[in-house]
Coordinates of C-alpha atoms in Angstrom, one line a residue:
X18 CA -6.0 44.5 30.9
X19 CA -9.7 44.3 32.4
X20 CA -12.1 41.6 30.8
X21 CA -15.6 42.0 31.6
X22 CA -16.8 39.0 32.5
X23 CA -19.7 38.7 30.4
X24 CA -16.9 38.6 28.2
X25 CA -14.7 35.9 29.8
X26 CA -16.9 33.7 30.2
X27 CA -17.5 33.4 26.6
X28 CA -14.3 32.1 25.6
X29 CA -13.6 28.7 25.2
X30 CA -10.3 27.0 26.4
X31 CA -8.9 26.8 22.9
X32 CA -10.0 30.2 22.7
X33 CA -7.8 31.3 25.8
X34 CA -5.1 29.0 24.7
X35 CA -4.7 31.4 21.4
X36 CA -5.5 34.4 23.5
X37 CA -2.0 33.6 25.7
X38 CA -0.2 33.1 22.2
X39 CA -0.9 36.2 20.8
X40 CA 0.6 37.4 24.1
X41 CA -2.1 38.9 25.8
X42 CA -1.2 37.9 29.0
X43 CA -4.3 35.7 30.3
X44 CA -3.3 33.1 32.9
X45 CA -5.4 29.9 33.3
X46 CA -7.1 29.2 36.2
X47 CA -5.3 26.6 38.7
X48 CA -8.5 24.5 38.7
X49 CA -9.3 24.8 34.8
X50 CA -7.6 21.3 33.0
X51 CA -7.9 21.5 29.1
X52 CA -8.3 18.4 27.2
X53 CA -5.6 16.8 25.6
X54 CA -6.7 17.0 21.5
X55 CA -4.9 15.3 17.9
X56 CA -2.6 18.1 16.7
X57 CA 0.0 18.8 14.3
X58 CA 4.0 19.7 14.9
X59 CA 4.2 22.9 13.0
X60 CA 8.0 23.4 13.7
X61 CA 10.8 23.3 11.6
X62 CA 13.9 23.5 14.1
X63 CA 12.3 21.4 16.7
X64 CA 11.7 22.1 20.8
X65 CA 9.8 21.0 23.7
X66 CA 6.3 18.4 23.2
X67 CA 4.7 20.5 25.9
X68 CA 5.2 23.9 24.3
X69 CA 2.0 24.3 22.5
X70 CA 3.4 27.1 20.2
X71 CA 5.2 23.9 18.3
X72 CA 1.6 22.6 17.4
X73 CA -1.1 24.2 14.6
X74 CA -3.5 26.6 15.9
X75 CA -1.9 26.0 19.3
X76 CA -3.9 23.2 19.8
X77 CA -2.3 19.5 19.8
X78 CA -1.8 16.8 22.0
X79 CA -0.1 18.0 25.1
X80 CA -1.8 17.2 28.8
X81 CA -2.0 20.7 30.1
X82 CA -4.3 19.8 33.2
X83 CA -3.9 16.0 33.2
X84 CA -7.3 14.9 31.5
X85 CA -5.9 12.8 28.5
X86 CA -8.5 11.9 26.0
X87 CA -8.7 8.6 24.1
X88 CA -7.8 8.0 20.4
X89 CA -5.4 11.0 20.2
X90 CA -3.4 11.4 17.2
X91 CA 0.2 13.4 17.1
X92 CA 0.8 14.0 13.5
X93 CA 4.6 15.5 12.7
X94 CA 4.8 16.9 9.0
X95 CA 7.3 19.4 9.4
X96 CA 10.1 18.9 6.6
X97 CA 14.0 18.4 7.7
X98 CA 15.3 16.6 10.5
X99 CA 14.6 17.9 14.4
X100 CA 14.5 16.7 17.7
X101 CA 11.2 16.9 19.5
X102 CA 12.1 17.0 23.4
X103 CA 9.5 15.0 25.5
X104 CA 9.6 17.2 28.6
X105 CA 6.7 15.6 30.5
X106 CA 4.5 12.9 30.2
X107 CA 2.0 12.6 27.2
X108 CA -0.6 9.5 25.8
X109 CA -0.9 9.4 22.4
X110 CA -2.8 6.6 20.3
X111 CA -1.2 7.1 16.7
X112 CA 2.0 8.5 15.9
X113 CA 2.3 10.0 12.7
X114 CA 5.7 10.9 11.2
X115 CA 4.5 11.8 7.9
X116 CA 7.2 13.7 6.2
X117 CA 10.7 14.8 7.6
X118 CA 13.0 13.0 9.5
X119 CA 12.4 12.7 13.5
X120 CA 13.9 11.9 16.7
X121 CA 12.1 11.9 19.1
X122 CA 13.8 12.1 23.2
X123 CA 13.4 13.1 26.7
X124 CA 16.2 14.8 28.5
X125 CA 13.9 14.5 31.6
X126 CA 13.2 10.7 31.3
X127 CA 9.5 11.4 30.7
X128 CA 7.4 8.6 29.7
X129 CA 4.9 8.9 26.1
X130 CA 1.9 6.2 27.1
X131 CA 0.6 4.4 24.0
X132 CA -3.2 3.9 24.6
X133 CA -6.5 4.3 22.5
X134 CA -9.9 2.5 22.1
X135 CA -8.3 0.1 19.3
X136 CA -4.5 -0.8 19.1
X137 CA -1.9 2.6 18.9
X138 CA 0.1 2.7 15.9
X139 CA 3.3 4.3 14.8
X140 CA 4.1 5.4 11.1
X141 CA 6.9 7.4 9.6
X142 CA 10.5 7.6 9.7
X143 CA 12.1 8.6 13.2
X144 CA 14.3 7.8 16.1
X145 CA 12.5 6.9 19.2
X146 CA 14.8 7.0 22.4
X147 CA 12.4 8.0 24.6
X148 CA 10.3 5.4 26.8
X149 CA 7.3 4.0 25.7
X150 CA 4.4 3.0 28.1
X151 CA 1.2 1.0 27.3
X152 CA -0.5 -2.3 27.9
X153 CA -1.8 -2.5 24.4
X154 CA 1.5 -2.8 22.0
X155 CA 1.3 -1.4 18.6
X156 CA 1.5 -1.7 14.9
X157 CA 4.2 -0.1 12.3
X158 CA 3.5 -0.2 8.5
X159 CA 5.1 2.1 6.7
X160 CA 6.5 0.9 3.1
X161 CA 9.9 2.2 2.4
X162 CA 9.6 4.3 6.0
X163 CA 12.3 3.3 9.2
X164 CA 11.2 3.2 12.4
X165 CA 14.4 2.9 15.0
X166 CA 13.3 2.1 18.7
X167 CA 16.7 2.8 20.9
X168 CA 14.5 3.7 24.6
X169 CA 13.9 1.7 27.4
X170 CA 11.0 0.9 26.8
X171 CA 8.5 -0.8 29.4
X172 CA 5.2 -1.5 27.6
X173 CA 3.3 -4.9 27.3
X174 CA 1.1 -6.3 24.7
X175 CA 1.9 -7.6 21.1
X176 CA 4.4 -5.1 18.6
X177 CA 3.1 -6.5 15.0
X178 CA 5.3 -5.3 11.8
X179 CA 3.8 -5.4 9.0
X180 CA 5.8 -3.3 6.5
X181 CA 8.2 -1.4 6.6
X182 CA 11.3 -1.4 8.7
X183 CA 11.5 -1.5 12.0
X184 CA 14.9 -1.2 14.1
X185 CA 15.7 -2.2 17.9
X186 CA 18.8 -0.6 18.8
X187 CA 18.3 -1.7 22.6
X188 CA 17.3 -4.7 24.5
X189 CA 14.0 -3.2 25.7
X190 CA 13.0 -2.0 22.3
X191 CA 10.3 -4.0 22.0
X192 CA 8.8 -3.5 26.0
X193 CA 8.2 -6.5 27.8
X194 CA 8.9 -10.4 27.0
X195 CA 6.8 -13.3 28.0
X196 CA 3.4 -14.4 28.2
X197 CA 1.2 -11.9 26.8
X198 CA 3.9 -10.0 24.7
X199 CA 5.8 -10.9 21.9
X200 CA 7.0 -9.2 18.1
X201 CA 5.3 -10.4 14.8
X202 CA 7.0 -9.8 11.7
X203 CA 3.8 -10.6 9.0
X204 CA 4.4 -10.3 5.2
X205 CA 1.3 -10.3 2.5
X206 CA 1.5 -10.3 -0.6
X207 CA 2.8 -6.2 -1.8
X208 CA 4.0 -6.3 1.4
X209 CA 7.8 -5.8 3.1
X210 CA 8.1 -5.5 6.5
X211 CA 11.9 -6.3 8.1
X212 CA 13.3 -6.2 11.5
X213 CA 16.4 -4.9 12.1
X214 CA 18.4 -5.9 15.1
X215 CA 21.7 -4.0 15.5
X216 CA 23.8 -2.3 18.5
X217 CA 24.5 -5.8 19.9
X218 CA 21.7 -6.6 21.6
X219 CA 20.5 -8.8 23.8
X220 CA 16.5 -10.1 24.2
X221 CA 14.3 -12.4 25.2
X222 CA 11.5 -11.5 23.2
X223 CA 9.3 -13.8 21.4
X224 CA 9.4 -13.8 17.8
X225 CA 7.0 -14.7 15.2
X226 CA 8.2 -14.4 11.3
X227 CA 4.5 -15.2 9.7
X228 CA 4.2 -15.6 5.9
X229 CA 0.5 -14.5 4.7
X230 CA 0.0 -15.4 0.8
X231 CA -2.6 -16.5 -1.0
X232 CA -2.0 -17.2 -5.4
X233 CA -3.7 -20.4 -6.3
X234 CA -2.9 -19.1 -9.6
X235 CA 0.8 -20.1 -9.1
X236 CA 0.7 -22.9 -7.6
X237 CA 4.4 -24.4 -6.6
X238 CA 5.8 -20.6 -6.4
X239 CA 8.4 -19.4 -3.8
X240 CA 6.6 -16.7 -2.1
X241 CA 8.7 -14.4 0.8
X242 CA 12.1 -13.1 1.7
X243 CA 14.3 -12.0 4.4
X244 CA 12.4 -10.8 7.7
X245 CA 14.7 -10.7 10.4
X246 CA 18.0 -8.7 9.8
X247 CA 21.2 -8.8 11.9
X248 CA 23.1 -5.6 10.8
X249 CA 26.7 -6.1 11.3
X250 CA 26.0 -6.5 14.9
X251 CA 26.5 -9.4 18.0
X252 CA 22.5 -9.9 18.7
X253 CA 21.3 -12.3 20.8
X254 CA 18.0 -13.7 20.8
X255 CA 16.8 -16.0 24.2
X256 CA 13.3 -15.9 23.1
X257 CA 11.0 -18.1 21.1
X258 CA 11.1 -18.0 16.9
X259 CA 7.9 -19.3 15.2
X260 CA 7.6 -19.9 11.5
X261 CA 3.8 -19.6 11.2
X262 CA 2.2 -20.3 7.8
X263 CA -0.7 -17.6 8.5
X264 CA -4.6 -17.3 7.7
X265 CA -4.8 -16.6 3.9
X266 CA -1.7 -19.0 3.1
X267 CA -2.5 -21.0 0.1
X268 CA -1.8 -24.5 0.7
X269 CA 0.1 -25.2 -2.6
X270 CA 2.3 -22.0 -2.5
X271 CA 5.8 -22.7 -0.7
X272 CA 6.8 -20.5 2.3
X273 CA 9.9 -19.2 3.2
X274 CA 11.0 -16.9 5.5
X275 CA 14.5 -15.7 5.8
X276 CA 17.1 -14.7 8.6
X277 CA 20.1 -12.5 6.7
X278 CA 23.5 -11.1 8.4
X279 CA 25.6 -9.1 7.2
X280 CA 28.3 -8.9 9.9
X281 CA 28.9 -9.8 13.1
X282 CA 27.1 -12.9 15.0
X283 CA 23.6 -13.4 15.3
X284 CA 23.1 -15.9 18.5
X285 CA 19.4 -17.9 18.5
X286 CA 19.3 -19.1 21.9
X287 CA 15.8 -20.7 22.0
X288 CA 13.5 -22.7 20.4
X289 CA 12.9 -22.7 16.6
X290 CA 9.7 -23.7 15.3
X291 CA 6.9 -23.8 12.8
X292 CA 3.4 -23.2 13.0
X293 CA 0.5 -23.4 10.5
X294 CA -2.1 -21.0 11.9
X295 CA -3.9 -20.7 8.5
X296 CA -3.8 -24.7 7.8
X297 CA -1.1 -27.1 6.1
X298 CA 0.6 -27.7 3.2
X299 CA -0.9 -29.7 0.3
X300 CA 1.9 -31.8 0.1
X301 CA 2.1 -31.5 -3.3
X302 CA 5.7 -29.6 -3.2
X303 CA 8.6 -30.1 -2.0
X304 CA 9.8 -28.1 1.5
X305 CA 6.9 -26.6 1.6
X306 CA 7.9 -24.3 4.7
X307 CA 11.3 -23.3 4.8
X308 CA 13.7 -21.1 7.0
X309 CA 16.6 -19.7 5.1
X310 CA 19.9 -18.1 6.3
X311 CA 21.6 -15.9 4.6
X312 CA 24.7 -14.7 5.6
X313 CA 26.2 -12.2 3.1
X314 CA 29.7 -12.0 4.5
X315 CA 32.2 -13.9 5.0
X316 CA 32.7 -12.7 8.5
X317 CA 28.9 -12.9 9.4
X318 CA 27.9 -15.7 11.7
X319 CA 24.9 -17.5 12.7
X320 CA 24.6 -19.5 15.6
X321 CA 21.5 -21.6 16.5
X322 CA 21.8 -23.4 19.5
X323 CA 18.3 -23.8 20.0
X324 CA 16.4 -27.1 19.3
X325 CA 14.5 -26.6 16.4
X326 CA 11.8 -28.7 15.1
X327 CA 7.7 -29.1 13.3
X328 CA 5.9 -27.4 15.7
X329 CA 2.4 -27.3 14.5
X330 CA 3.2 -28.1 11.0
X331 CA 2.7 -31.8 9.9
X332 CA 2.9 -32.4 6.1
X333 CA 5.9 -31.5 4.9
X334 CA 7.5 -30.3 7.9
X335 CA 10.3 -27.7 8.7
X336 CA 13.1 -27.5 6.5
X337 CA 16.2 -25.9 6.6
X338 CA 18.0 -23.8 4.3
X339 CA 21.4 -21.8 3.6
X340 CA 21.1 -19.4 0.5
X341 CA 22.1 -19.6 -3.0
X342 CA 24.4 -16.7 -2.4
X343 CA 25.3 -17.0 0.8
X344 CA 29.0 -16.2 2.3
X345 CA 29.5 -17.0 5.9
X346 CA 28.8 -19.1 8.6
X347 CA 26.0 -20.8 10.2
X348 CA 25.8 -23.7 12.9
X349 CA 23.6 -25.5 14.1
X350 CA 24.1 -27.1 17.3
X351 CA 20.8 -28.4 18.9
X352 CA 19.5 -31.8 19.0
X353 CA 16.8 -31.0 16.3
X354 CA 13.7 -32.9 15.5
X355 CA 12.7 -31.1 12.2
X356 CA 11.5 -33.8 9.8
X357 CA 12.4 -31.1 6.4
X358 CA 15.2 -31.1 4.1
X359 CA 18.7 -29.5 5.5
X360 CA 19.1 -28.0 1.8
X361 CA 22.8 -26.4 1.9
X362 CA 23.6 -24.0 -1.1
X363 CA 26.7 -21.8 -0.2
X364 CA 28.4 -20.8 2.4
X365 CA 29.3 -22.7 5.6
X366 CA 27.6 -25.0 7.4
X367 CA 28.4 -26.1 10.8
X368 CA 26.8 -29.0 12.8
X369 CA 28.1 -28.8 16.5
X370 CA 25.2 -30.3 18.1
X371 CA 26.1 -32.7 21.4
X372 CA 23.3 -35.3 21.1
X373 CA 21.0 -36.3 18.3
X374 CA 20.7 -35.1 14.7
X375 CA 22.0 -31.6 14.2
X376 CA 19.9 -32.2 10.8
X377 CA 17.2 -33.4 11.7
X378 CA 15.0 -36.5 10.7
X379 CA 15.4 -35.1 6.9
X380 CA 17.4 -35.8 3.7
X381 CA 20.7 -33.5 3.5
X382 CA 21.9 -31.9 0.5
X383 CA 24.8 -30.2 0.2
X384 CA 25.4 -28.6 -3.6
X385 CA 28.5 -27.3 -5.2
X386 CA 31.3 -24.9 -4.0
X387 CA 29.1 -25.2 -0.1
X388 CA 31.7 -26.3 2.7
X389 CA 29.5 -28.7 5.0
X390 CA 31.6 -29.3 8.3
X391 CA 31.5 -29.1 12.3
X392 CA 31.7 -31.6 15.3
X393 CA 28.0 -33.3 15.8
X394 CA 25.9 -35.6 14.0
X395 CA 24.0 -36.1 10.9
X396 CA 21.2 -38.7 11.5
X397 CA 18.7 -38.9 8.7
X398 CA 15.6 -40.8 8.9
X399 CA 13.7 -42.9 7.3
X400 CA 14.5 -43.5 3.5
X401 CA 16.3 -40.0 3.7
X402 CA 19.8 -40.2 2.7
X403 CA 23.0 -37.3 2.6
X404 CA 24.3 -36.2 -1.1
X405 CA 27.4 -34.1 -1.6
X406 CA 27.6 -32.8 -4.9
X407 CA 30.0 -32.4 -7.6
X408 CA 32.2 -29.1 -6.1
X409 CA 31.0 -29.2 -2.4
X410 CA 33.4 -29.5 0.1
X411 CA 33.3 -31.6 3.4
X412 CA 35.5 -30.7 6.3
X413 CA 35.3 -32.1 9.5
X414 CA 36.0 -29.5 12.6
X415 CA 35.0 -26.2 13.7
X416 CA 35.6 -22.5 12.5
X417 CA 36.8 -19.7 14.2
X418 CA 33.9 -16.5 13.5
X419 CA 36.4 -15.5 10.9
X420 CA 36.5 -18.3 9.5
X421 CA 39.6 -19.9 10.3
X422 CA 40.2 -23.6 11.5
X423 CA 40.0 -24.5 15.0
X424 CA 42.8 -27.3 15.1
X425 CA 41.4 -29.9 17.6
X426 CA 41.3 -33.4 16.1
X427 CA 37.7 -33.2 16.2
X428 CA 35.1 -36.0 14.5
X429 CA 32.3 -35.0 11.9
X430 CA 29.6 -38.3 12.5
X431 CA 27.4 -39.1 10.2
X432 CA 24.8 -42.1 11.3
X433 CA 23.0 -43.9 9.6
X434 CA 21.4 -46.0 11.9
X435 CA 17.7 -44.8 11.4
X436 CA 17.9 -44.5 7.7
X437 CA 17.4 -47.1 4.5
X438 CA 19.4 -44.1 2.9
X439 CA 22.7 -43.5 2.1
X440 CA 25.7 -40.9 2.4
X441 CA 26.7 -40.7 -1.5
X442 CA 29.6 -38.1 -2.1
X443 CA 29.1 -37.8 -6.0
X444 CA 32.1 -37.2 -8.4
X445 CA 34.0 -34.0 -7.9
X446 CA 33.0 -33.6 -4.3
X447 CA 36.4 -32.8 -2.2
X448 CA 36.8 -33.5 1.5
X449 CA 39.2 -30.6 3.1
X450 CA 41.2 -32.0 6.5
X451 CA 43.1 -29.9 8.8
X452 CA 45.8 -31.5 10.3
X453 CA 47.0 -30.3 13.5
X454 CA 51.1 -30.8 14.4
X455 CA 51.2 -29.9 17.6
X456 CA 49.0 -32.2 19.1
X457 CA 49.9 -33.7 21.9
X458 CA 47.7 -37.5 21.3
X459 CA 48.2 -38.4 18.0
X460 CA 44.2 -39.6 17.9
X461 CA 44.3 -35.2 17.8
X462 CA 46.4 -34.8 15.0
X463 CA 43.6 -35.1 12.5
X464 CA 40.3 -34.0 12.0
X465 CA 38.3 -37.1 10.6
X466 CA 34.6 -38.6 9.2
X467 CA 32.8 -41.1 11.1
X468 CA 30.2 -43.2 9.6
X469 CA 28.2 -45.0 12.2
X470 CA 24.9 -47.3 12.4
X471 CA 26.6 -49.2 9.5
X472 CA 25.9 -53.1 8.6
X473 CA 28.7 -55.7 7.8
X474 CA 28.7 -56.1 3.6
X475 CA 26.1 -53.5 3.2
X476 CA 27.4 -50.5 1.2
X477 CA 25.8 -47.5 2.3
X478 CA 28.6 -44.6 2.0
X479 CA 29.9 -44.6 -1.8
X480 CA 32.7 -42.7 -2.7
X481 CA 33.9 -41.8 -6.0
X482 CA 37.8 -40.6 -6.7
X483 CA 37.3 -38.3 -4.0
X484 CA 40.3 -35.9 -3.7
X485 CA 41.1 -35.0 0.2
X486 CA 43.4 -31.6 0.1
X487 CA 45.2 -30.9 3.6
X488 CA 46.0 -28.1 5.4
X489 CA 48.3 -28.2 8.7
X490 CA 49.1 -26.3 11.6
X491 CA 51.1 -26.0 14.9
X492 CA 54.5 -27.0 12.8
X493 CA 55.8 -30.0 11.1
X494 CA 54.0 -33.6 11.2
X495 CA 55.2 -36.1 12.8
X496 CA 55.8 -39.5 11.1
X497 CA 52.8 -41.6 11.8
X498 CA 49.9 -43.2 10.4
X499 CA 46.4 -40.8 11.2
X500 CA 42.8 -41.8 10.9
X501 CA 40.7 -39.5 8.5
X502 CA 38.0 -41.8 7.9
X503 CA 36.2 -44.5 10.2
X504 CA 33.4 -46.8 9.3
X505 CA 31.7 -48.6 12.1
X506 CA 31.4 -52.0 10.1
X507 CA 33.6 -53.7 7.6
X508 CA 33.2 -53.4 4.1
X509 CA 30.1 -51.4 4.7
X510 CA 31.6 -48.4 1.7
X511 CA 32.3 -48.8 -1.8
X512 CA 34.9 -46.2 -3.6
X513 CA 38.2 -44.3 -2.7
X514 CA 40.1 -41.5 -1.8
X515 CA 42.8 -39.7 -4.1
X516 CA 45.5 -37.9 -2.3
X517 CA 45.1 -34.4 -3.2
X518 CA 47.4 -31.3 -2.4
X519 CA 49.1 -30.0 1.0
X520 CA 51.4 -32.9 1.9
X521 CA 54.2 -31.9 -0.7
X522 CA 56.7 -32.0 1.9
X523 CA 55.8 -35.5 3.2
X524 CA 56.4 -39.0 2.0
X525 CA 52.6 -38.9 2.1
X526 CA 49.9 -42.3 1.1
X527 CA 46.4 -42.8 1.8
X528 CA 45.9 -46.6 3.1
X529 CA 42.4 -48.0 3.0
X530 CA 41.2 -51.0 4.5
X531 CA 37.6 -52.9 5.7
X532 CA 37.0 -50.1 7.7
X533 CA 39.0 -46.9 7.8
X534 CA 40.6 -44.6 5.4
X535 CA 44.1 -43.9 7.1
X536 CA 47.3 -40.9 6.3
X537 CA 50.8 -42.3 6.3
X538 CA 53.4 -39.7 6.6
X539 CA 57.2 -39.9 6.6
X540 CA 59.5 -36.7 6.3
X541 CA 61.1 -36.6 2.6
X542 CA 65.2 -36.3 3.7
X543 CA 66.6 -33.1 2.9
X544 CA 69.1 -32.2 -0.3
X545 CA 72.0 -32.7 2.0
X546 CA 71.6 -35.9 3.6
X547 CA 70.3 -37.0 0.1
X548 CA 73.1 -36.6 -1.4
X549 CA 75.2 -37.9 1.5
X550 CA 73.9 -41.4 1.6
X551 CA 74.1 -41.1 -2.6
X552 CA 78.0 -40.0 -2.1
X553 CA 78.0 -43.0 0.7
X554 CA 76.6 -45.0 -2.6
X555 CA 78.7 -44.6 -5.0
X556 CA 81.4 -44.9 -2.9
X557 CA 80.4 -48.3 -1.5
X558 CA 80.5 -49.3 -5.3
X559 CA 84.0 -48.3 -5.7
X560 CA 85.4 -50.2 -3.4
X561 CA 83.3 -53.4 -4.5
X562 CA 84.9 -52.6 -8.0
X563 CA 88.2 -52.2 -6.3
X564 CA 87.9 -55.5 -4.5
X565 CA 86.7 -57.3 -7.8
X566 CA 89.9 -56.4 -9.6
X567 CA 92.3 -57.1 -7.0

């Protein structure tokens, strides 16, 4: 077809864009490069980014010539679930998956470059598996709405959640780690962003769970929930985790953010801390900042071997918490400086640290039906002291993830050296020991409490009728006397033990003195060589009778 070319050169590049899609044949120009515009993807069954029929009006953000303009907007609000194929690369500022269900890929490895003249931004629900560029990060908020992030993705800058959820499914999800980078999770009031970590991951990205409230008119209230999510997976975490109390916080409102895991074994290799960005506490309540676990199966784990402590937060420090309805396992095995409450509800508790106070500086509670256990030490400060109450358990020693018991003779200390407190284990509070038959020393035989940093004649552990069940493996004990309890001055506790249930099968006696709380065991003969030595008995009395008559 001839054009005059008065005639040509009236049309204007979107003009000869729709020209081509009505198929009349035009070809561009080597040296003409359109404009990359905001567009809409009109398809329903999906296709290649590049192929402008896939956009309204065959315009949409696709770099035909390479000139990319800024603040460009790719809007998707085609209904159903399709795959949009990155086929080349593309630079976007907002990503907007308004309806439908998305994922979007790259069977070419093409790169989509998040850039614009204020921070990009992604909303919606879709898969992303295709790499993300950028130096700027970017924001998700998108109530009810998933975001899943599975790419390699190689862009710096800050990724702020703010509602919504977002999911990393590999260990670049979020771009880059260190200096300059970093993943805030943010809740405000109305508000509910999560992060989801799942596929077993591994990062070392710097994490900040930040709690934004402001209520004066409820003053005392528990304001936030769960943030970070580990789904059933084995995640681990090398970077920083900040507890920030953030701009708009009202100091009288109490904070808490929450870790949950629902499977699996969440790992939290670095350091722990809080921060108050938007000012302290008041004071006026108690744990005003708190980090809670909350592990919801009885398989899921949580592992923090990271030091954890203040931070930036003075009045009323970090504290520490398991959940009211909480299932599985969490340790703690850092030499932590937090100066909160370790506040124990249900579940597990673990404290494996080396060195230190696996608790903290903090008073420790531990409330009914929660097993408190593990291999470190408890070192309260202060006047701060360590309650077990009525139904909680104490039981020295480690767990397996599945919550089995790891028979090594280990020693649960608890010293209270630094404190004017004491360890009080109320009424109706059990202590559970595993005793281990196969050990070789018999110091290994037992799991056992240690109560160090004592004074001669000062009472600071009390006991009360405490019953201490047993459970044994590696075979049949051996006759012996084993320490459960050790106290590192004399008549520095007040109280006993009762002899509870698992020794059936033993001549079995609890022996207390100044300063230990010992197990004697002795076989009970069996039914035949009882009633031997009663046949050797009665005949013994025979032949007195015998000899008394003769």
């Amino acid at each position: 077809m001839n054009i005059p070319q008065s005639a040509h050169t009236r049309l204007s590049p979107s003009r000869i864009r729709s020209a081509l899609i009505c198929g009349l044949g035009l070809a561009l120009p080597a040296s003409v490069a359109l404009a990359q515009t905001s567009g809409t993807w009109t398809s329903t069954t999906g296709g290649n980014w590049a192929d402008i029929v896939n956009w309204n009006s065959g315009a949409g953000p696709v770099a035909t010539g390479g000139s990319t303009s800024a603040n460009v907007t790719a809007t998707f609000s085609a209904s159903g679930t399709q795959t949009v194929n990155l086929d080349g690369p593309q630079t976007v500022q907002t990503l907007a998956f308004s309806t439908g269900t998305y994922t979007l890929s790259s069977t070419n490895g093409s790169v989509l470059t998040l850039a614009g003249t204020t921070v990009p931004s992604i909303s919606g629900t879709a898969t992303i598996s295709a790499t993300l560029d950028g130096s700027q990060g970017f924001t998700y908020a998108s109530g009810n709405r998933t975001l899943t992030l599975s790419g390699n993705n190689i862009y710096t800058g800050v990724t702020t959640l703010t509602n919504g959820n977002l999911t990393a499914r590999s260990d670049s999800a979020f771009g880059a780690a260190g200096a300059g980078n970093g993943l805030i999770v943010s809740q405000a009031s109305g508000q509910f962003p999560q992060l989801h970590l799942t596929n077993n991951i591994t990062t070392s990205e710097d994490i900040t769970l930040r709690m934004n409230f402001y209520n004066i008119a409820n003053n005392g209230s528990i304001v936030g929930g769960n943030l970070l999510y580990n789904d059933n997976s084995n995640t681990t975490l090398n970077g920083s985790l900040v507890l920030d109390r953030y701009v708009g916080s009202n100091a009288n409102v109490v904070h808490l953010m929450g870790i949950q895991a629902s499977g699996g074994t969440l790992t939290i290799n670095g350091a722990v801390s809080g921060a108050a960005t938007g000012g302290q506490a008041s004071g006026t309540y108690v744990d005003p900042t708190r980090l809670q676990f909350r592990a919801t199966t009885a398989t899921a784990n949580v592992n923090v071997t990271g030091v954890i402590s203040d931070g930036t937060l003075t009045t009323g420090g970090l504290s520490i918490y398991t959940a009211a309805d909480a299932l599985g396992i969490v340790r703690l095995s850092g030499d932590n400086t937090y100066t909160g409450s370790t506040v124990h509800q249900k579940g597990t508790l673990l404290i494996n640290n080396t060195t230190g106070s696996g608790t903290g500086a903090g008073a420790i509670s531990v409330a009914s039906t929660a097993v408190f256990g593990g291999t470190g030490f408890v070192k309260p400060a202060g006047a701060n002291g360590i309650t077990f109450a009525s139904g909680s358990i104490v039981s020295p020693g480690d767990l397996t993830s599945g919550g089995s018991a790891i028979a090594a003779g280990k020693t649960l200390t608890f010293d209270l050296s630094s404190t004017t407190g004491t360890a009080l284990f109320d009424t109706g509070s059990t202590i559970a020991i595993n005793l281990n038959a196969a050990a070789i020393l018999p110091a290994d035989v037992s799991e056992h409490l240690a109560f160090i940093g004592l004074t001669t004649g000062v009472s600071q552990v009390t006991f009360n009728n405490n019953i201490v069940n047993f459970s044994i493996t590696g075979g049949l004990l051996s006759n012996g006397v084993y320490t459960l309890a050790s106290f590192s001055a004399d008549n520095a506790f007040s109280g006993q033990w009762v002899l509870g249930s698992g020794l059936e099968a033993y001549n079995a006696q609890l022996i207390q003195t100044a300063n230990s709380i010992q197990l004697s065991i002795s076989a009970i003969p069996e039914p035949a060589t009882t009633a031997a030595l009663a046949g050797l008995i009665a005949i013994g009395a025979v032949m007195v009778c015998k000899r008394r008559r003769i």
